[in-house]
Coordinates of C-alpha atoms and ligand atoms in Angstrom, one line a residue:
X539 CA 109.5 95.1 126.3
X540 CA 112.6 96.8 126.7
X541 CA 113.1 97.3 123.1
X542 CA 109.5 99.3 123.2
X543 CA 109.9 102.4 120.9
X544 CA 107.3 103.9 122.4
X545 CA 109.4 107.0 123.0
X546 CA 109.7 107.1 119.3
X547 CA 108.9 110.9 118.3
X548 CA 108.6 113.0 115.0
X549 CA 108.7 116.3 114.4
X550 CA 105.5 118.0 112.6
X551 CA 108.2 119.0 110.0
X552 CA 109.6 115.1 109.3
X553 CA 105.8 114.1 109.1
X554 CA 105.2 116.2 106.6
X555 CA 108.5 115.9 104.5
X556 CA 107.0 112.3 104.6
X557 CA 103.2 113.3 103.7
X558 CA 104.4 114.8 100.9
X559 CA 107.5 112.4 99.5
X560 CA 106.8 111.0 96.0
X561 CA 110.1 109.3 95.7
X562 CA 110.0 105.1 96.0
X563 CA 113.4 104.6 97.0
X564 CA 113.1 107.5 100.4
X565 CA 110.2 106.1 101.0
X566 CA 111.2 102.5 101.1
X567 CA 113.1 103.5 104.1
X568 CA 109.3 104.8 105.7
X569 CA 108.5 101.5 104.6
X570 CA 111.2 99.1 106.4
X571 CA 111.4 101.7 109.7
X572 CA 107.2 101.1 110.3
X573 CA 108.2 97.4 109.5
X574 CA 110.9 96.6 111.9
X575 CA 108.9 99.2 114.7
X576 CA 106.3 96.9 114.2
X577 CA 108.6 93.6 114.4
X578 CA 110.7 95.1 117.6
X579 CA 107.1 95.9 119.6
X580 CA 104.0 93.9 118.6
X581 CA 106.4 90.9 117.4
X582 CA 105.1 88.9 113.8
X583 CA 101.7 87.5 115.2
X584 CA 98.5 88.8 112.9
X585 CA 95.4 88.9 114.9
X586 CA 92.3 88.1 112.7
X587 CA 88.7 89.5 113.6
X588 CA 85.4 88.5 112.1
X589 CA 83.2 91.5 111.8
X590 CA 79.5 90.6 111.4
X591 CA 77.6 93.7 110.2
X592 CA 74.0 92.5 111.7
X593 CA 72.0 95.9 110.9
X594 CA 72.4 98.4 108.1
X595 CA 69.8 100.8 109.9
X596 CA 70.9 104.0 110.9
X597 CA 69.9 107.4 112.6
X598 CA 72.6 109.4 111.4
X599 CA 72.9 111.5 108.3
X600 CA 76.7 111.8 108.0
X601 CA 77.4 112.7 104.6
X602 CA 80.5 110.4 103.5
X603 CA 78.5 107.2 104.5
X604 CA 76.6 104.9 102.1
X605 CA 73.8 103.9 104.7
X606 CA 73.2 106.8 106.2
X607 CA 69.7 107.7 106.8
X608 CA 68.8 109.8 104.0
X609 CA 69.5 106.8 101.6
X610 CA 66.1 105.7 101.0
X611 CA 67.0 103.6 98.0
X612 CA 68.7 100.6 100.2
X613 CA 67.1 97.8 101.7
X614 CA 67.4 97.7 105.4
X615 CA 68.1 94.5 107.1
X616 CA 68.8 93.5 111.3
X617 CA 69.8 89.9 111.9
X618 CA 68.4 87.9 114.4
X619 CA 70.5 86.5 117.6
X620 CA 69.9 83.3 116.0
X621 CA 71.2 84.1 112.6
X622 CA 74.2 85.7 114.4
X623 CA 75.2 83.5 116.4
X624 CA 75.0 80.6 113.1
X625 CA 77.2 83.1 111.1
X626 CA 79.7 83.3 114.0
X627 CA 79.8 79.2 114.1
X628 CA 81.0 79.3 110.7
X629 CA 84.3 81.0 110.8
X630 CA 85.0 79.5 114.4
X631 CA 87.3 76.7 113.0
X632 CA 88.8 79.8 110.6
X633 CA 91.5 81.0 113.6
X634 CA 89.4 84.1 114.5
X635 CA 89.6 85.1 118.1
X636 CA 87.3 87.6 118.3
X637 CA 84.0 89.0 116.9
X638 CA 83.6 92.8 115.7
X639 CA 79.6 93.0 116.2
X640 CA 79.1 96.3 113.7
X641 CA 75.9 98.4 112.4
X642 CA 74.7 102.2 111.7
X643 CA 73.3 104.0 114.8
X644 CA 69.9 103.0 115.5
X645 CA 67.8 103.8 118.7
X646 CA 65.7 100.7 117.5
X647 CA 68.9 98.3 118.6
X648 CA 68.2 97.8 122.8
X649 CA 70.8 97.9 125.3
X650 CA 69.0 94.9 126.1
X651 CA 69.1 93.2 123.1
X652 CA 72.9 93.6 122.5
X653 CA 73.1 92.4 126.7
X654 CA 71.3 89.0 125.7
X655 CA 73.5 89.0 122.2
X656 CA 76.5 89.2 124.7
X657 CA 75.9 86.6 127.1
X658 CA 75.2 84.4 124.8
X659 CA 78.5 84.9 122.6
X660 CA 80.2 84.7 125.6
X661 CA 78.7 81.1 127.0
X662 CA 78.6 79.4 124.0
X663 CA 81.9 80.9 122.0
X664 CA 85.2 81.8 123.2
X665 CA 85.7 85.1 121.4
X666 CA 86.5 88.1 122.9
X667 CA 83.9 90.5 121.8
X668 CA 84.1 94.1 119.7
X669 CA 81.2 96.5 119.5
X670 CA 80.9 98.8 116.7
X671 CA 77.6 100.9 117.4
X672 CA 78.1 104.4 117.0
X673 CA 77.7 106.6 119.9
X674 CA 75.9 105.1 122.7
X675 CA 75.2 106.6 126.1
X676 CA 77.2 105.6 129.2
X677 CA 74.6 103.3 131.1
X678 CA 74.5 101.1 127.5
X679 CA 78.3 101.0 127.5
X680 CA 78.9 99.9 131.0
X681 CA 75.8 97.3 131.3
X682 CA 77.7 95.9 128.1
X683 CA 81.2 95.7 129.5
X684 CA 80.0 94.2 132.8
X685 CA 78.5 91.5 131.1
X686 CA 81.5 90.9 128.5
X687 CA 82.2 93.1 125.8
X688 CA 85.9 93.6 125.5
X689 CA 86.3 96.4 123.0
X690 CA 84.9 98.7 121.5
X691 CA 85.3 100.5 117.9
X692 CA 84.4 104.4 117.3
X693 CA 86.3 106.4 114.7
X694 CA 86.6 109.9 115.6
X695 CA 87.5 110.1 111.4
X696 CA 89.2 113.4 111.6
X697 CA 90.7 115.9 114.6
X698 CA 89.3 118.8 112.4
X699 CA 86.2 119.9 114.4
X700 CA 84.8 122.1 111.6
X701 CA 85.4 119.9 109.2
X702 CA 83.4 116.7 111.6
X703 CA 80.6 118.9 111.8
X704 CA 80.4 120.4 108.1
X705 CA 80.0 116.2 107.4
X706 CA 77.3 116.3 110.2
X707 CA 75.4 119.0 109.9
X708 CA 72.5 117.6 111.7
X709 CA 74.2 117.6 115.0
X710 CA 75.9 120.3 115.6
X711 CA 78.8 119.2 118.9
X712 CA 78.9 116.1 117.6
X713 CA 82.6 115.8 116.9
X714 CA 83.3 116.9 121.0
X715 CA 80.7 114.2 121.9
X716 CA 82.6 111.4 119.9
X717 CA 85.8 112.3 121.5
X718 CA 84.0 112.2 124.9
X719 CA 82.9 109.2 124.1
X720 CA 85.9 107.4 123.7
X721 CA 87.3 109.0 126.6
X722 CA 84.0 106.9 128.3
X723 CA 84.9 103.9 126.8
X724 CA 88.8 104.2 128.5
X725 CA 87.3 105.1 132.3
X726 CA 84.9 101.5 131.9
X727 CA 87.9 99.3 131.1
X728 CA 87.4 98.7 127.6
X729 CA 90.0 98.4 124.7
X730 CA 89.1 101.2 122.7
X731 CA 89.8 101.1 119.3
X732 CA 89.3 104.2 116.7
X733 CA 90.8 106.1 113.7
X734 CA 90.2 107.9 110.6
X735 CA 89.2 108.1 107.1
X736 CA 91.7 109.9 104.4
X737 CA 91.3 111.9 101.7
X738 CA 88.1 113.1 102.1
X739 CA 86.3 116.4 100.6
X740 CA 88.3 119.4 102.8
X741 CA 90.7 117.4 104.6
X742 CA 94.0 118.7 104.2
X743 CA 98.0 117.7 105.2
X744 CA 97.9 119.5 108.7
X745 CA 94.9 117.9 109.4
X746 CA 96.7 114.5 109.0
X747 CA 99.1 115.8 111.3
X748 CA 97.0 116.5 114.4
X749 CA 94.6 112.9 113.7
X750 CA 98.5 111.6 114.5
X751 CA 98.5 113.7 117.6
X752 CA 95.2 112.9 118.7
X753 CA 96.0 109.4 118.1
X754 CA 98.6 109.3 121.0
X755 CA 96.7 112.2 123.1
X756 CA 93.9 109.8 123.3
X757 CA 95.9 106.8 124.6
X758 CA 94.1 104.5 121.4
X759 CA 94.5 100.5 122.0
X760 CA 93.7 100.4 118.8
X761 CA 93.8 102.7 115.7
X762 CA 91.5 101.8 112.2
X763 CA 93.3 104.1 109.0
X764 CA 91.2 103.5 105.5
X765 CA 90.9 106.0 102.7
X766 CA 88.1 107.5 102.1
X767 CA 85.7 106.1 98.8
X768 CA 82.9 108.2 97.8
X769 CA 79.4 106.6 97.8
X770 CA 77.4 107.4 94.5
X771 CA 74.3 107.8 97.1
X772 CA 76.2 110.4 99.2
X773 CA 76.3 114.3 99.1
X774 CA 80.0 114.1 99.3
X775 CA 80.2 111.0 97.0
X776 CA 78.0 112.5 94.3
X777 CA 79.7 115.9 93.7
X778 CA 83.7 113.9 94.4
X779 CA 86.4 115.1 92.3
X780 CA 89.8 113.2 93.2
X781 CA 92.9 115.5 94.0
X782 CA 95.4 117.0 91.7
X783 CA 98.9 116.2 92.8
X784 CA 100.1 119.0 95.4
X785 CA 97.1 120.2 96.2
X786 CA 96.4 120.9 99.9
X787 CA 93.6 118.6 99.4
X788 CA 94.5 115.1 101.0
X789 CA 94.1 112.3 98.4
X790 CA 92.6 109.3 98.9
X791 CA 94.1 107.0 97.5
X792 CA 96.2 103.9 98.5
X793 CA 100.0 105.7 98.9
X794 CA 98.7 108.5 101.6
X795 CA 96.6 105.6 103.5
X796 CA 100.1 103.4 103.8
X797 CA 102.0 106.4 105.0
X798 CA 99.5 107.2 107.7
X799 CA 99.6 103.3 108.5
X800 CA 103.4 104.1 108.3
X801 CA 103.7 106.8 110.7
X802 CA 100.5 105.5 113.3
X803 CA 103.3 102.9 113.5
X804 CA 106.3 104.8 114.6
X805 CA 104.3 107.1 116.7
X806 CA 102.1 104.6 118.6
X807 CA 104.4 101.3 118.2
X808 CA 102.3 99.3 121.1
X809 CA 98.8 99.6 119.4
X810 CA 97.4 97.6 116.7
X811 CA 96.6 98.7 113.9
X812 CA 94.3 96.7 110.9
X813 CA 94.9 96.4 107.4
X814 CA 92.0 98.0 106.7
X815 CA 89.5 96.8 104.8
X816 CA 88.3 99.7 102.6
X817 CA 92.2 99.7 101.6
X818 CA 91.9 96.3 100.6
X819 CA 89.0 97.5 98.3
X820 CA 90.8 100.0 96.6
X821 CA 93.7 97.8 95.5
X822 CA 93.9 94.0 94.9
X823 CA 97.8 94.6 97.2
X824 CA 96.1 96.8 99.8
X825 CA 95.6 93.9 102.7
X826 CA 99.1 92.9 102.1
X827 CA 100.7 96.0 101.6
X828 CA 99.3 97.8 105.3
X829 CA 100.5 94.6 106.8
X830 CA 104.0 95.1 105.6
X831 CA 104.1 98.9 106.3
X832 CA 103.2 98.7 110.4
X833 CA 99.7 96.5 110.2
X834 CA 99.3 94.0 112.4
X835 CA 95.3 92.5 112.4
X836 CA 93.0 92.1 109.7
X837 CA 89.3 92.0 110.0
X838 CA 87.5 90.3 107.7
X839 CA 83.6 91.0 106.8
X840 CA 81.9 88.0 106.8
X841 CA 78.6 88.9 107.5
X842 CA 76.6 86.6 105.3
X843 CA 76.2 87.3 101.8
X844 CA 72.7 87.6 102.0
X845 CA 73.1 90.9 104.2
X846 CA 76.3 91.8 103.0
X847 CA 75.7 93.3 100.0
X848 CA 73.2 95.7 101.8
X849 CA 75.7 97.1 104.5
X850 CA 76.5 98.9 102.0
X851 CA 78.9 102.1 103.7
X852 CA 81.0 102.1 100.9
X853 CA 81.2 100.9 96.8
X854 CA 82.9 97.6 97.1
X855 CA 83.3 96.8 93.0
X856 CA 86.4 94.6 94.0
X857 CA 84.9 93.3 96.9
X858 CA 86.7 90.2 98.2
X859 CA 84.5 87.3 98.4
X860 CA 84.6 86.7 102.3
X861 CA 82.6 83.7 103.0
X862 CA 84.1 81.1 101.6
X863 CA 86.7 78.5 102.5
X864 CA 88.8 79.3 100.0
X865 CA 89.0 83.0 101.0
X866 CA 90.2 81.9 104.5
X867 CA 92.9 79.4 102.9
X868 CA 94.4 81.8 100.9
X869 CA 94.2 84.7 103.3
X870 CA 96.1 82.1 105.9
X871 CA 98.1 81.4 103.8
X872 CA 99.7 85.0 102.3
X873 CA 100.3 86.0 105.7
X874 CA 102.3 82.8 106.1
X875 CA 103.8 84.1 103.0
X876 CA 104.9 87.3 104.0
X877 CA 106.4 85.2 107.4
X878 CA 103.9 86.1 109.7
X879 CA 102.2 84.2 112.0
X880 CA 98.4 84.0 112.8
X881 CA 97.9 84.3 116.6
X882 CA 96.5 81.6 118.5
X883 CA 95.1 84.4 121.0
X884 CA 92.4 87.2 120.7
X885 CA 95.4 90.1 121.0
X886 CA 94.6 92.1 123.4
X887 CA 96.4 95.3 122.4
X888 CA 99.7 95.7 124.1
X889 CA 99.4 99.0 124.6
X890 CA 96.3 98.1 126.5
X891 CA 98.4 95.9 128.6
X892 CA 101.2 98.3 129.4
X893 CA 99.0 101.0 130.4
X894 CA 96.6 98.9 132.9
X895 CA 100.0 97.8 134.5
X896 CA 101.0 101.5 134.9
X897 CA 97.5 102.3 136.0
X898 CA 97.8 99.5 138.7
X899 CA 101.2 100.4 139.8
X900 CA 100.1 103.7 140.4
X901 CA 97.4 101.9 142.9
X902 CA 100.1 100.8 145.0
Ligands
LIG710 N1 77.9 103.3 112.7 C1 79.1 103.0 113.4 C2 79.9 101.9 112.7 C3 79.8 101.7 111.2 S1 80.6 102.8 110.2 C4 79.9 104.2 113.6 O1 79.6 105.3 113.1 O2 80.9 104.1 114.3 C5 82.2 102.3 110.3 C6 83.3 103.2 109.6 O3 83.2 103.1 108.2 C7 83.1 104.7 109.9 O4 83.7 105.0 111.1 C8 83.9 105.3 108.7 O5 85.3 105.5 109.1 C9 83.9 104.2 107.7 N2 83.2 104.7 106.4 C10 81.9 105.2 106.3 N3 81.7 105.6 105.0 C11 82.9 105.5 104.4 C12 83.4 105.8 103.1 N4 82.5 106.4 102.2 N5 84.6 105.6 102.8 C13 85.5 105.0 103.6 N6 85.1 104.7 104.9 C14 83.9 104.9 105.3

C-alpha cells in the first residue's frame, strides 16, 4: 500500500488536453500510465461477476433505456427464485465470486422477495452478493444488507443535473435523489458501486470532467464507465445522430469510453473499475482493451438465454454468446493472455477496505 497513488491528481486542463487528443502515440502514454496505476494499486488479479438480469419490468420512463416503461412492444419477463438460483449453479464451477442480481425498477419486486432471494444465495452459495435495483427506499436497503447483500450498483450516469432530468422528465429531482441514494448506500456499509454512460444526446467535454470529480467526491468502491448506444425503441435512440469530430457533443464511441476508463484510473487508483459490457458490444477488442487501459473486473451477463434476449436496455447485434462453456474458456483464458490473473476471491474493492480502516481508526 505504500505505493497507493491515490494522491494522484489532474488538473481540469490535462484532462481535457486528454479528452480531446487524437494522436496514438501521446496517447499510448494515457494508455501505459492507467496500466501501471492499475498494476502499482489493485495488483493483476481480474475479478469476474455473474450478472443475472431476473426481470426486465420497469417503472421508469428514462429516455436512453431500451426497457423502459413506455416500450410496450417487449415481452416482459421476472424469474422465479428457483430459476435463479439454477442459473447461478451453472457458472459456480466458472471462477465467479459474486452475483450481480440486476432488473428495471419495479414496485411489483418485494423487499421481501429480494430478503428470501438473499438468504437463500447466501446459505446455499458462497458469493458475495450485488444488487442492481434502481432506487429503492432506505428500509429496503438496510433489511437487504442486514441479511447479506454486499454491494450495491446505481449509476448516477451523468453529474449534469439538467441534463439527468431532461432524460427523466417524469420525475423532476430525480438526479438529487440518486445521488442521495448512494450517499444511503455508503452510511449502511455497503460497497457502492456507480458510474456513467458516454456520449449521450447533450453531454458535452466539461461534463465529463465533473462525472471525474463526482467520482472521487462521492468516495465510489466501484465505478461502471460504458458508452452510450442508442435504442431504436427510445426517444433518444430514434432521433440519434453520432458526433462530428470537435464538436462539443461527447461521442460515444469506443476511444472516449477508454480514456474515461483511463483517467477513472489515475484519479481513483484503489476502486475497481469493469470492462464494461456495453463497450464490449460496440467493439469485438472492447473487453480486452478497458482491461488494459485501468480495468480490473468483468461482469459477464449470463442470465439465461431464454430471458436474455428480452432484457433488452441496449441493441446487442454483436452480442457475445455468454452461456456457454466455451465463452468462459476463452474469456479465462485471454485474460491469462494479457498476464492477468483471475482472482480466487470475490474483490472486495480496496478502496472499500482502506476507507473502513480509516473510518475505524477514527473510532479509536
Ligand atoms: N434499473 C437499474 C439497473 C438496470 S439499468 C438502474 O436504473 O440502476 C443498468 C444501466 O444500463 C444503467 O444504469 C445505464 O447506465 C445502462 N444503460 C441503459 N440504457 C443504456 C443505453 N442505451 N446505452 C448504454 N447504457 C445504457
Amino acid at each position: 500500500m505504500n505505493n497507493s497513488k491515490e494522491n494522484h491528481t489532474l488538473t481540469r486542463t490535462e484532462i481535457m488536453t486528454w479528452l480531446r487528443e487524437r494522436d496514438e502515440k501521446r496517447l499510448n502514454v494515457l494508455w501505459a500510465n492507467a496500466d501501471s496505476v492499475r498494476k502499482l494499486n489493485v495488483g493483476d488479479e481480474v475479478h469476474l461477476r455473474g450478472i443475472i438480469a431476473f426481470s426486465n419490468h420497469c417503472n421508469r420512463t428514462c429516455q436512453y433505456c431500451g426497457i423502459n416503461a413506455l416500450n410496450k412492444d417487449l415481452i416482459r419477463y421476472a424469474m422465479t427464485q428457483d430459476e435463479i438460483i439454477s442459473a447461478i449453479r451453472e457458472f459456480e464451477s466458472f471462477e465467479y465470486h459474486t452475483v450481480v442480481l440486476q432488473s428495471g425498477e419495479y414496485p411489483g419486486i418485494k423487499r421481501d422477495w429480494i430478503t428470501e432471494l438473499i438468504k437463500r444465495i447466501k446459505s446455499e452459495t458462497n458469493l458475495a452478493i450485488t444488487l442492481s435495483l434502481g432506487e429503492r427506499s432506505e428500509s429496503d436497503l438496510a433489511e437487504w444488507k442486514a441479511v447479506g447483500a454486499d454491494r450495491y450498483l446505481l449509476k448516477f450516469e451523468t453529474s449534469n443535473e439538467k441534463l439527468y432530468e431532461s432524460l427523466h422528465s417524469e420525475n423532476k429531482g430525480s438526479w438529487r435523489k440518486r445521488i442521495e441514494m448512494l450517499q444511503t448506500l455508503d452510511k449502511l456499509g455497503y460497497e457502492v458501486g456507480s458510474g456513467i454512460m458516454v456520449g449521450f444526446p447533450g453531454q458535452q467535454f466539461d461534463d465529463l470532467i465533473n462525472d471525474l470529480e463526482m467520482f472521487k467526491e462521492l468516495n465510489l468502491d466501484m465505478i461502471g464507465i460504458g458508452p452510450y448506444i442508442p435504442h431504436p425503441a427510445t426517444k433518444l435512440g430514434k432521433d440519434f445522430k453520432p458526433a462530428t469530430v470537435d464538436a462539443k457533443q461527447v461521442p460515444n464511441n469506443k476511444l472516449t469510453t477508454y480514456k474515461m476508463i483511463a483517467l477513472t484510473r489515475l484519479t481513483c487508483p484503489l476502486v475497481n473499475i469493469p470492462s464494461t459490457t456495453s463497450l464490449a458490444i460496440i467493439a469485438v477488442d472492447g473487453r480486452a482493451g478497458g482491461l488494459t487501459r485501468g480495468g480490473n473486473v468483468v461482469m459477464p451477463d449470463l442470465t439465461p438465454e431464454t430471458f436474455r434476449r428480452h432484457y433488452d436496455i441496449y441493441p446487442s447485434y454483436h452480442r457475445e454468446h455468454f452461456n456457454t462453456d466455451n465463452y468462459h474458456h476463452e474469456l479465462m483464458a485471454s485474460i491469462r493472455s494479457m498476464g492477468r490473473r483471475i482472482s480466487s476471491d470475490s474483490g472486495v474493492s480496496l478502496k472499500f477496505k482502506t476507507r473502513n480502516i480509516k473510518i475505524s481508526n477514527n473510532d479509536n
